[in-house]
Amino acid sequence: MIGRVTISLDAMGGDNAPDVVVQGVQIARNRLPHVDFLLFGDQAKLESLLAQAPELKGCCQLRHTDQAVKGDDKPSQVLRQGRKTSMWLAVDAVARGEAAGVVSAGNTGALMAVSKYVLRMLPGIDRPAIAGFFPTERGESVMLDLGANVDCDANNLVEFAVMGEVFARIVLGIENPTVGLLNVGSEEMKGNDSVRTAASILRQGHLPLTFHGFVEGNDIAGGAVDVVVSDGFTGNIALKSAEGLARLYTRFLRDAFSSSWLAKLGYLLARSALVKVKLRTDPRRYNGAMFLGLNGIAVKSHGGTDAVGFANAIGVAADLITHGFNDSIKQELERLKAIEEQPAQAAAI
Amino acid sequence: MIGRVTISLDAMGGDNAPDVVVQGVQIARNRLPHVDFLLFGDQAKLESLLAQAPELKGCCQLRHTDQAVKGDDKPSQVLRQGRKTSMWLAVDAVARGEAAGVVSAGNTGALMAVSKYVLRMLPGIDRPAIAGFFPTERGESVMLDLGANVDCDANNLVEFAVMGEVFARIVLGIENPTVGLLNVGSEEMKGNDSVRTAASILRQGHLPLTFHGFVEGNDIAGGAVDVVVSDGFTGNIALKSAEGLARLYTRFLRDAFSSSWLAKLGYLLARSALVKVKLRTDPRRYNGAMFLGLNGIAVKSHGGTDAVGFANAIGVAADLITHGFNDSIKQELERLKAIEEQPAQAAAI
């Protein structure tokens, strides 16, 4: 039996808050009956939304604040002046032990800055990373970093590999996930210093993970590995480039299916099959980017998502909490540290 | 009237050489009656292929060599020992003035190394860049660097911007192309040092180009700008990530259309419209990556392309030759140099 857990929500974060947040809770509630919610935001607005959802009465608590982080607020500004915002209070609930994790659809940079400041890093991690899912030919894979760090050295990449591997095991349920380093070619001599050094550390095999080697951009959707590791600059651009192409394809197809009566009829006949494609590639399905490396569970929902997407982000947080994600990371990091401190002994293992 | 030009071909480069090369010439010949070809490779094989294409007799000359660069040859090894390979000889024909440009579907790293060594750089360019086309919501755009340089400083990026702008004007025929710098966000403070410094140089407006600012990964296919500038590490991964997603989508659609009789019938009805989508996104249409910044025209065809793709790569080379691409680049670079040397005067213009 799963014990009850509480997730705190930045009810004012995202383009369509707080409506989407409350609707997301309604959807998540059915899938996650063991979860309670602590909503931070405008009490009057939230009460009127909750009045229309009486089934949520037992599982939702409200905490009023009239301050919220805006989409274009600078992280440094939020750190200085944002202690009463719904985002800060929601993150702080995790630090105070009132909640086991937090979900926000607000400003990514601000959420990262506040989470780092309030939750602190896990011991042994230099930098947090943003991890997300994407569809592949084999199912789903994990990719990190998606933009928390524009410059990464080899050690950062190795830490991302360790965290990503645990993430794939816990959230995707893959027993022995394979890990690849994103590069411009698969040969050993390719790439910049960071990826080459990180690969040589991972190749030594001292770490408890299956290192596949380098992967290229097309291997991401190809599903060559379960975990794709990259610096945040490249990872963010790679993922968004693929998203852009998905949108372009969708538009080309829409144009094609409306270009003639015959094509329209064809679409109608094939529709149920095409809807399945849409579901397989639905960005809402992959919503919920996890901030890895923090001393607490923090999940970022896409700012423009709808209730289905927000519910999925809640689901990611619930999975991470239920499966003791951060404890697993800590164990791996202690193992990593032990290896680093005793290289000779480790080599003999 | 366009004068006659000669293009040299590495007839042994690529997965399906020399067959695809000769078939590519057959297709290109119809579109480019003013072009003659100088083919370097195995004379016996090429003669037997040309015997089946009598229409090429007047426009093709053969030069025999029994050496060829292999796909896994290291560039340094080719530089030391590859002077008699079909690739080297084809590039050398440009340096010697026998040909106005070269096309090869061989090993990219080796082609870049040989081209740099044999053709030399244009004065004022530190690093060459690989530029290619991709489909967008607005038509086609140019992207560079696609992998020639894994590490780039701000000056390299500025030079890429200048070369890419000329490339878009000449090959895509866009009168006043807009140029964007690939980054993880559009705000000024985003990104690494190289992109921020390059953006501040481009924003000063001393250069004769329209700088749009930063663009994100999804803006590539979105068609936000005509020229996307990036370091070679990120550019290569972004483009290949998008290619990977295109393949994934195509596979999902193929699965969907064969999943039921109704879907199959729907496909048949919509087929002519769907074929147009296929043509719009056909990678062969975007084949032909140009090595910019060299003192000579060198075009790299995808190694696995077919005759249609190879013919398109020949077409790119022919366009660049006919429109005096390198002369235009030189002019822009001289203007850039004059501006750099006289910043005060330039600012007053």
XYZ file of C-alpha atoms in Angstrom:
698
model
C 0.000 0.000 0.000
C 1.229 3.472 -0.850
C 1.154 5.986 2.008
C -0.400 9.410 1.557
C 1.836 12.130 0.146
C 1.396 15.874 -0.254
C 2.452 17.829 -3.344
C 2.639 21.623 -3.228
C 1.506 23.568 -6.283
C 2.428 27.017 -7.545
C -1.201 27.715 -8.420
C -0.386 31.055 -10.101
C 2.417 29.781 -12.410
C 1.919 29.342 -16.162
C -0.010 31.018 -18.947
C -3.433 29.780 -17.883
C -3.148 29.729 -14.110
C -4.890 29.178 -11.834
C -7.632 27.536 -13.956
C -5.377 24.928 -15.585
C -3.815 24.089 -12.211
C -7.154 23.262 -10.591
C -8.363 21.371 -13.677
C -5.048 19.490 -13.686
C -5.605 18.497 -10.063
C -9.068 17.196 -11.013
C -7.538 14.877 -13.623
C -4.558 13.868 -11.454
C -6.846 13.149 -8.498
C -8.447 10.207 -10.274
C -5.112 8.611 -11.101
C -3.445 9.446 -7.793
C -5.960 8.961 -4.982
C -3.123 8.836 -2.426
C -1.988 12.412 -3.134
C -3.045 15.566 -1.286
C -2.400 19.050 -2.643
C -1.258 22.291 -1.073
C -2.130 25.164 -3.415
C -0.389 28.539 -3.097
C -2.060 31.516 -4.757
C -4.950 33.939 -4.863
C -7.429 32.573 -2.348
C -10.547 34.184 -3.832
C -9.811 32.887 -7.320
C -8.871 29.440 -6.099
C -11.921 29.151 -3.829
C -14.232 30.004 -6.692
C -12.557 27.369 -8.905
C -12.656 24.758 -6.140
C -16.323 25.521 -5.499
C -16.971 24.072 -8.946
C -15.002 20.942 -8.063
C -16.476 19.673 -4.789
C -14.707 16.313 -5.182
C -11.419 18.112 -4.460
C -12.549 19.399 -1.069
C -10.946 16.617 0.913
C -7.577 16.639 -0.857
C -6.838 20.339 -1.423
C -5.605 22.919 1.063
C -5.242 26.583 0.136
C -2.579 29.075 1.244
C -3.209 32.635 0.197
C -0.690 34.989 -1.384
C -1.320 37.895 -3.716
C 2.176 37.804 -5.214
C 3.234 35.755 -8.229
C 6.360 35.433 -10.371
C 5.818 36.805 -13.868
C 7.091 35.120 -17.037
C 9.682 37.821 -17.701
C 10.900 38.320 -14.128
C 14.636 37.836 -13.876
C 15.722 34.989 -11.579
C 17.993 37.337 -9.592
C 15.086 39.705 -9.009
C 12.857 36.857 -7.802
C 15.618 35.714 -5.435
C 15.791 39.200 -3.935
C 12.136 40.140 -3.804
C 10.086 37.018 -4.414
C 9.770 35.398 -0.983
C 6.037 35.929 -0.869
C 5.297 34.687 -4.379
C 3.219 31.554 -4.891
C 6.275 29.910 -6.504
C 8.611 30.570 -3.585
C 6.049 29.503 -0.987
C 5.277 26.303 -2.879
C 8.980 25.395 -3.071
C 9.462 26.380 0.568
C 6.718 23.953 1.593
C 9.018 21.153 0.423
C 11.986 22.555 2.364
C 9.802 22.808 5.498
C 8.600 19.224 5.081
C 4.976 20.201 4.537
C 5.072 18.724 1.032
C 7.135 15.925 -0.530
C 7.476 17.707 -3.868
C 6.472 20.809 -5.811
C 5.042 21.397 -9.299
C 5.076 24.777 -11.068
C 4.276 25.885 -14.609
C 5.928 29.269 -13.962
C 9.110 30.973 -15.212
C 11.767 28.217 -15.603
C 14.798 30.335 -14.698
C 13.117 31.681 -11.569
C 11.915 28.227 -10.504
C 15.431 26.839 -10.896
C 16.980 29.724 -8.949
C 14.420 29.543 -6.133
C 14.625 25.735 -5.948
C 18.436 25.811 -5.748
C 18.331 28.505 -3.083
C 15.555 27.035 -0.976
C 16.065 23.286 -1.397
C 19.879 23.320 -1.836
C 21.812 20.784 -3.880
C 22.232 17.126 -3.079
C 25.656 16.525 -1.526
C 28.131 15.641 -4.282
C 26.260 17.399 -7.104
C 27.812 20.569 -8.540
C 24.948 21.607 -10.768
C 21.314 20.684 -11.071
C 19.991 19.531 -14.443
C 16.609 19.655 -16.119
C 15.502 16.248 -17.375
C 12.599 15.495 -19.676
C 11.047 12.693 -21.730
C 10.636 12.366 -25.449
C 9.100 9.789 -27.783
C 11.374 7.401 -29.664
C 11.060 4.485 -32.051
C 11.375 2.178 -29.030
C 9.031 4.044 -26.681
C 10.280 6.822 -24.433
C 13.683 8.063 -23.373
C 15.057 10.602 -20.918
C 17.203 13.563 -21.884
C 19.188 15.965 -19.696
C 20.284 18.745 -19.300
C 17.547 20.670 -21.119
C 18.770 24.121 -20.234
C 19.784 24.582 -16.598
C 23.493 24.916 -17.476
C 24.775 26.505 -20.669
C 28.395 25.527 -19.935
C 29.223 22.075 -18.598
C 32.505 20.378 -17.860
C 33.152 16.647 -18.002
C 32.301 16.106 -14.314
C 28.932 17.794 -14.737
C 28.164 15.483 -17.652
C 29.168 12.415 -15.600
C 26.881 13.537 -12.758
C 24.050 14.041 -15.260
C 24.660 10.503 -16.526
C 24.348 9.090 -13.003
C 21.193 11.091 -12.220
C 19.614 10.365 -15.605
C 20.170 6.648 -15.210
C 18.379 6.582 -11.853
C 15.610 8.752 -13.306
C 15.032 6.343 -16.209
C 14.968 3.388 -13.847
C 12.453 4.997 -11.506
C 10.142 6.975 -13.753
C 10.256 4.869 -16.915
C 10.717 1.590 -15.047
C 13.619 0.465 -17.250
C 15.646 -2.142 -15.379
C 19.089 -1.467 -16.846
C 18.929 1.796 -18.794
C 21.588 2.525 -21.402
C 23.233 5.956 -21.298
C 24.625 7.878 -24.279
C 26.545 11.152 -24.549
C 25.274 13.510 -27.246
C 28.005 14.361 -29.744
C 28.636 15.207 -33.400
C 29.838 11.702 -34.228
C 30.199 8.309 -32.647
C 33.992 7.949 -32.999
C 36.141 8.450 -29.894
C 38.051 11.435 -31.265
C 34.912 13.441 -32.111
C 33.526 16.342 -30.137
C 34.743 18.923 -27.649
C 36.923 18.349 -24.574
C 33.990 18.011 -22.171
C 32.274 15.154 -23.990
C 35.536 13.361 -24.756
C 36.717 13.491 -21.146
C 33.273 12.541 -19.810
C 33.185 9.586 -22.201
C 36.577 8.370 -21.058
C 35.432 8.495 -17.413
C 32.188 6.672 -18.229
C 34.022 4.121 -20.392
C 36.260 3.105 -17.483
C 33.230 1.275 -16.204
C 33.656 2.111 -12.508
C 30.163 3.518 -12.380
C 27.124 1.317 -11.939
C 25.611 2.208 -15.307
C 25.612 0.895 -18.861
C 27.449 3.436 -21.013
C 26.611 3.061 -24.677
C 29.095 5.682 -25.910
C 28.438 8.719 -28.064
C 25.086 9.230 -29.765
C 24.248 11.703 -32.524
C 21.255 14.011 -32.889
C 19.250 11.558 -34.965
C 19.786 8.853 -32.328
C 17.613 10.815 -29.865
C 14.319 10.066 -31.618
C 15.862 6.886 -32.988
C 15.889 5.541 -29.436
C 19.523 4.413 -29.496
C 19.718 4.808 -25.710
C 17.358 5.246 -22.745
C 19.206 8.293 -21.376
C 20.692 11.036 -23.553
C 23.219 13.220 -21.681
C 24.190 16.666 -22.914
C 25.150 20.130 -21.739
C 22.145 22.394 -21.255
C 22.876 24.598 -24.263
C 22.943 21.756 -26.782
C 20.218 19.723 -25.065
C 17.762 22.620 -25.017
C 18.399 23.432 -28.673
C 18.263 19.784 -29.777
C 14.925 19.173 -28.082
C 13.388 22.409 -29.346
C 14.695 21.781 -32.883
C 12.902 18.445 -32.867
C 9.742 20.090 -31.475
C 9.924 22.688 -34.247
C 10.163 19.999 -36.878
C 7.230 18.111 -35.346
C 5.132 21.270 -35.630
C 6.249 21.782 -39.239
C 5.297 18.209 -40.131
C 1.934 18.567 -38.443
C 1.281 21.721 -40.408
C 2.344 20.161 -43.714
C -0.002 17.228 -43.015
C -2.889 19.503 -42.085
C -2.345 21.461 -45.321
C -2.231 18.209 -47.291
C -5.417 16.780 -45.792
C -7.333 19.964 -46.499
C -5.946 20.469 -50.007
C -8.677 18.531 -51.867
C -12.002 16.759 -51.306
C -10.328 13.434 -51.922
C -7.662 14.172 -49.305
C -10.359 15.279 -46.834
C -12.242 12.043 -47.353
C -8.994 10.108 -46.978
C -8.375 11.857 -43.666
C -11.836 10.925 -42.386
C -11.258 7.257 -43.193
C -7.784 7.186 -41.638
C -8.715 9.426 -38.739
C -8.815 6.922 -35.914
C -5.371 5.653 -36.910
C -4.026 9.212 -37.202
C -5.399 10.139 -33.797
C -3.175 7.397 -32.370
C -0.142 9.079 -33.982
C -1.241 12.341 -32.410
C -1.476 10.684 -29.019
C 1.950 9.066 -29.417
C 3.536 12.426 -30.154
C 1.319 14.595 -27.915
C 3.616 17.076 -26.148
C 1.276 17.003 -23.134
C 2.209 13.358 -22.663
C 5.839 14.379 -22.219
C 5.094 17.342 -19.969
C 6.870 17.554 -16.634
C 10.574 18.355 -16.611
C 12.303 17.306 -13.422
C 14.961 19.404 -11.689
C 17.543 16.761 -10.816
C 20.245 17.186 -8.206
C 18.234 19.212 -5.701
C 17.546 18.169 -2.149
C 13.823 17.894 -2.891
C 11.477 16.983 -5.737
C 10.723 19.902 -8.075
C 8.905 19.449 -11.379
C 8.465 22.115 -14.032
C 5.361 21.948 -16.201
C 5.379 23.661 -19.593
C 4.000 27.164 -19.136
C 1.504 26.864 -21.959
C 0.174 23.414 -21.172
C -3.442 22.532 -20.541
C -5.009 20.545 -17.692
C -4.000 17.170 -19.175
C -0.382 18.298 -19.419
C -0.400 19.746 -15.907
C -1.859 16.495 -14.553
C 1.014 14.608 -16.219
C 3.539 16.886 -14.517
C 1.862 16.107 -11.183
C 2.137 12.422 -12.096
C 5.894 12.746 -12.644
C 6.304 14.372 -9.212
C 4.191 11.654 -7.582
C 6.282 8.907 -9.224
C 9.518 10.448 -8.036
C 8.199 10.809 -4.498
C 6.671 7.343 -4.290
C 9.813 5.657 -5.601
C 12.182 7.572 -3.319
C 14.026 9.104 -6.246
C 16.327 11.366 -4.274
C 17.339 8.579 -1.903
C 18.374 6.471 -4.873
C 20.372 9.362 -6.314
C 22.087 9.877 -2.968
C 23.075 6.214 -2.824
C 24.515 6.319 -6.339
C 26.413 9.494 -5.535
C 27.913 7.992 -2.404
C 28.998 5.035 -4.486
C 30.439 7.424 -7.091
C 32.289 9.345 -4.370
C 33.707 6.160 -2.891
C 34.960 5.200 -6.347
C 36.529 8.608 -6.905
C 38.303 8.461 -3.567
C 39.644 4.951 -4.068
C 40.386 4.658 -7.754
C 42.832 1.745 -7.387
C 40.441 -0.305 -5.315
C 37.550 0.562 -7.616
C 39.475 -0.537 -10.681
C 39.884 -3.936 -9.097
C 36.154 -4.415 -8.432
C 24.198 33.891 -71.516
C 25.983 31.725 -68.976
C 29.504 30.690 -69.944
C 30.604 27.071 -69.725
C 31.918 25.890 -66.368
C 33.632 22.700 -65.253
C 32.865 20.897 -61.992
C 35.219 18.198 -60.719
C 33.696 15.132 -59.081
C 35.103 12.685 -56.550
C 33.586 9.779 -58.451
C 34.565 7.221 -55.774
C 33.120 9.098 -52.745
C 29.933 7.980 -50.985
C 28.183 4.721 -50.175
C 27.037 3.974 -53.709
C 29.878 5.358 -55.790
C 30.610 5.484 -58.603
C 27.136 4.431 -59.859
C 25.226 7.197 -58.080
C 27.754 9.796 -59.218
C 27.305 8.960 -62.916
C 23.515 8.715 -62.536
C 23.573 12.063 -60.726
C 25.472 13.597 -63.629
C 22.815 12.259 -66.009
C 20.078 14.078 -64.055
C 22.129 17.253 -63.515
C 23.101 17.370 -67.196
C 19.515 18.068 -68.260
C 19.145 20.972 -65.823
C 22.647 22.355 -66.324
C 23.557 22.100 -70.006
C 26.370 24.639 -69.504
C 28.305 22.409 -67.088
C 31.131 20.007 -67.981
C 32.380 17.360 -65.568
C 35.815 16.092 -64.649
C 35.449 12.711 -62.954
C 38.240 11.280 -60.789
C 38.171 7.561 -60.062
C 38.479 4.006 -61.330
C 38.645 4.379 -65.102
C 37.390 0.885 -65.963
C 34.323 1.190 -63.715
C 33.559 4.719 -64.881
C 33.984 3.842 -68.562
C 31.570 0.966 -68.260
C 29.002 3.232 -66.542
C 29.486 6.009 -69.115
C 29.110 3.474 -71.950
C 25.508 3.115 -70.793
C 25.019 6.903 -70.892
C 26.163 7.983 -74.372
C 24.586 11.430 -73.900
C 27.322 12.233 -71.366
C 30.173 11.636 -73.798
C 30.593 15.288 -74.744
C 30.473 16.682 -71.189
C 32.464 14.190 -69.123
C 36.222 13.726 -68.923
C 37.785 10.919 -66.903
C 40.980 10.942 -64.848
C 42.038 7.583 -63.530
C 43.143 6.802 -59.991
C 42.895 3.536 -58.123
C 42.970 5.175 -54.696
C 39.943 6.401 -52.780
C 39.279 7.799 -49.289
C 37.318 5.370 -47.145
C 34.479 6.384 -44.837
C 36.484 5.669 -41.697
C 39.823 7.123 -42.811
C 41.057 9.757 -40.386
C 41.463 13.238 -41.890
C 45.084 13.423 -40.668
C 45.855 10.123 -42.377
C 44.307 11.330 -45.650
C 46.362 14.548 -45.418
C 49.539 12.501 -45.084
C 48.903 9.691 -47.529
C 45.901 10.642 -49.654
C 47.370 12.740 -52.457
C 46.440 10.195 -55.099
C 42.875 9.601 -53.919
C 39.950 10.579 -56.122
C 38.893 13.093 -53.451
C 42.244 14.875 -53.281
C 42.633 14.980 -57.056
C 39.102 16.353 -57.514
C 39.763 19.136 -54.976
C 43.163 19.802 -56.496
C 41.535 20.330 -59.914
C 39.864 23.421 -58.399
C 43.148 24.719 -56.964
C 44.828 24.225 -60.345
C 42.040 26.081 -62.139
C 40.916 23.057 -64.147
C 37.514 23.128 -62.443
C 35.487 25.940 -60.877
C 34.160 23.761 -58.046
C 34.189 20.247 -56.616
C 31.467 17.888 -55.381
C 32.141 14.827 -53.212
C 29.904 12.420 -51.302
C 32.920 11.058 -49.410
C 34.112 11.247 -45.793
C 33.179 14.744 -44.491
C 36.139 15.219 -42.148
C 38.612 14.197 -44.830
C 36.973 16.410 -47.461
C 37.124 19.381 -45.100
C 40.772 18.737 -44.223
C 41.835 18.247 -47.845
C 39.823 21.281 -49.008
C 41.361 23.499 -46.316
C 44.851 22.268 -47.154
C 44.566 22.407 -50.930
C 42.250 25.379 -51.482
C 43.288 27.450 -48.424
C 40.998 29.835 -46.591
C 39.596 33.079 -47.931
C 41.614 36.013 -46.562
C 39.945 37.253 -43.370
C 38.227 33.978 -42.478
C 39.566 32.065 -39.473
C 37.521 28.922 -39.884
C 35.478 27.392 -42.653
C 31.871 26.439 -41.950
C 29.526 23.849 -43.373
C 26.228 25.366 -44.503
C 23.075 23.519 -45.485
C 19.392 24.072 -46.247
C 16.324 22.920 -44.381
C 12.581 23.244 -44.904
C 10.617 25.775 -42.854
C 7.066 27.041 -42.568
C 8.054 29.896 -44.886
C 10.025 27.874 -47.434
C 13.723 27.200 -47.007
C 16.433 28.567 -44.767
C 20.192 28.232 -44.463
C 21.970 26.968 -41.374
C 25.661 27.008 -40.487
C 27.944 25.685 -39.047
C 26.773 22.085 -39.340
C 29.866 20.481 -37.894
C 33.151 21.872 -39.214
C 34.026 23.503 -35.854
C 33.070 22.067 -32.485
C 34.325 25.125 -30.595
C 33.593 28.617 -31.890
C 34.307 32.038 -30.462
C 32.256 35.172 -31.089
C 34.351 36.233 -34.104
C 33.820 32.871 -35.780
C 30.069 33.238 -35.317
C 30.132 36.764 -36.777
C 32.062 35.481 -39.821
C 29.516 32.671 -40.211
C 26.738 35.280 -40.130
C 28.387 37.254 -42.941
C 29.016 34.168 -45.086
C 25.552 32.725 -44.424
C 23.876 35.958 -45.426
C 25.666 36.011 -48.793
C 24.893 32.311 -49.250
C 21.150 32.865 -48.671
C 21.134 35.800 -51.090
C 22.894 33.863 -53.839
C 21.586 30.323 -53.533
C 18.085 30.987 -52.212
C 17.713 34.299 -54.049
C 16.474 36.143 -50.940
C 17.043 39.868 -51.393
C 17.573 40.897 -47.796
C 17.993 37.746 -45.690
C 17.455 37.936 -41.934
C 20.100 36.365 -39.715
C 19.539 34.799 -36.283
C 21.923 33.382 -33.676
C 20.877 30.030 -32.234
C 20.495 30.208 -28.457
C 18.541 28.790 -25.509
C 16.330 31.863 -25.230
C 15.635 35.105 -26.998
C 16.525 37.467 -24.142
C 19.861 39.316 -24.288
C 21.273 37.761 -21.118
C 20.706 34.176 -22.265
C 23.351 31.802 -23.553
C 27.106 31.366 -23.363
C 29.806 34.012 -23.806
C 30.314 33.321 -27.518
C 26.711 33.901 -28.560
C 26.266 36.911 -26.282
C 29.398 38.634 -27.576
C 28.595 37.750 -31.197
C 25.091 39.153 -30.740
C 26.421 42.406 -29.344
C 28.753 42.789 -32.360
C 25.933 42.005 -34.794
C 23.537 44.314 -32.953
C 25.846 47.293 -33.394
C 24.653 47.287 -36.980
C 27.992 48.077 -38.632
C 27.664 45.026 -40.818
C 25.617 45.053 -43.992
C 23.144 42.444 -42.780
C 19.771 42.308 -41.032
C 20.344 40.807 -37.590
C 17.147 39.446 -36.097
C 18.639 38.550 -32.722
C 18.610 35.208 -30.932
C 16.477 32.347 -32.192
C 15.592 29.134 -30.357
C 15.606 25.550 -31.601
C 11.936 25.573 -32.575
C 12.487 28.748 -34.634
C 14.661 26.780 -37.090
C 11.777 24.874 -38.677
C 9.462 27.732 -37.728
C 11.297 29.876 -40.281
C 11.898 32.815 -37.939
C 14.974 33.805 -39.968
C 16.544 33.021 -43.351
C 19.973 32.243 -41.872
C 20.516 30.375 -38.604
C 24.044 30.792 -37.204
C 25.492 28.394 -34.659
C 28.705 26.727 -33.576
C 29.308 23.432 -35.354
C 28.639 21.258 -32.307
C 25.174 22.635 -31.627
C 24.282 23.113 -35.296
C 25.129 19.533 -36.197
C 23.145 18.144 -33.270
C 20.158 20.460 -33.855
C 19.866 19.505 -37.510
C 20.290 15.792 -36.847
C 17.795 15.905 -33.957
C 15.219 17.374 -36.320
C 16.068 14.746 -38.960
C 15.615 12.030 -36.348
C 12.204 13.355 -35.426
C 11.191 13.572 -39.081
C 12.070 9.889 -39.461
C 10.116 9.023 -36.314
C 7.045 10.880 -37.582
C 7.299 9.208 -40.971
C 7.458 5.829 -39.271
C 4.486 6.576 -37.000
C 2.478 7.657 -40.051
C 3.446 4.568 -42.027
C 2.372 2.408 -39.075
C -0.915 4.323 -38.826
C -1.780 4.044 -42.514
C -1.151 0.311 -42.504
C -2.954 -0.359 -39.225
C -6.419 -1.049 -40.721
C -8.225 -1.443 -44.048
C -9.979 1.861 -43.481
C -6.689 3.635 -42.886
C -5.187 2.029 -45.984
C -8.117 3.231 -48.072
C -7.801 6.680 -46.527
C -4.137 6.727 -47.515
C -4.979 5.834 -51.116
C -7.468 8.704 -51.342
C -5.115 11.239 -49.761
C -2.028 9.884 -51.488
C -1.425 12.600 -54.050
C -1.636 15.239 -51.300
C 0.655 13.221 -49.032
C 3.210 12.773 -51.816
C 3.493 16.565 -51.878
C 4.362 16.551 -48.165
C 6.990 13.917 -48.896
C 8.448 16.091 -51.641
C 8.458 19.153 -49.376
C 10.416 17.301 -46.725
C 12.508 15.074 -49.029
C 16.060 15.089 -47.635
C 17.397 14.715 -51.187
C 15.978 18.128 -51.950
C 18.175 19.622 -49.230
C 21.281 17.657 -50.186
C 24.481 19.559 -50.852
C 26.269 21.131 -47.904
C 28.608 23.923 -48.888
C 32.029 24.443 -47.320
C 32.048 28.206 -46.821
C 35.175 30.276 -46.291
C 37.485 28.355 -48.603
C 39.241 29.842 -51.580
C 37.235 27.651 -53.946
C 33.782 26.068 -54.233
C 33.500 22.699 -52.443
C 30.164 20.962 -51.920
C 29.617 17.873 -49.800
C 26.829 15.515 -50.812
C 25.335 13.177 -48.201
C 27.221 9.886 -48.364
C 24.085 7.777 -48.592
C 22.194 9.850 -51.127
C 20.869 8.594 -54.451
C 21.244 10.046 -57.951
C 18.562 12.698 -57.387
C 20.310 13.909 -54.237
C 23.719 13.902 -55.892
C 22.324 15.907 -58.822
C 21.026 18.482 -56.322
C 24.480 18.774 -54.769
C 25.889 19.416 -58.259
C 23.171 22.046 -58.680
C 24.273 23.833 -55.502
C 27.879 23.924 -56.744
C 26.764 25.222 -60.147
C 24.691 27.999 -58.509
C 27.605 29.114 -56.366
C 29.953 29.177 -59.355
C 27.550 30.951 -61.696
C 26.718 33.643 -59.142
C 30.328 34.298 -58.159
C 29.712 33.326 -54.572
C 33.289 33.575 -53.365
C 33.773 36.998 -54.958
C 30.719 38.266 -53.076
C 32.040 36.806 -49.815
C 35.404 38.465 -50.419
C 33.736 41.831 -50.959
C 31.726 41.507 -47.755
C 34.824 40.473 -45.842
C 36.774 43.464 -47.113
C 33.934 45.675 -46.003
C 33.913 43.905 -42.631
C 37.666 44.397 -42.299
C 37.400 48.084 -43.166
C 34.735 48.455 -40.498
C 36.839 46.611 -37.911
C 39.825 48.813 -38.661
C 37.879 52.047 -38.480
C 35.218 51.528 -35.835
C 34.632 55.233 -35.193
C 34.114 56.049 -38.832
C 31.916 53.005 -39.319
C 29.735 53.952 -36.388
C 29.066 57.276 -38.047
C 27.864 55.764 -41.323
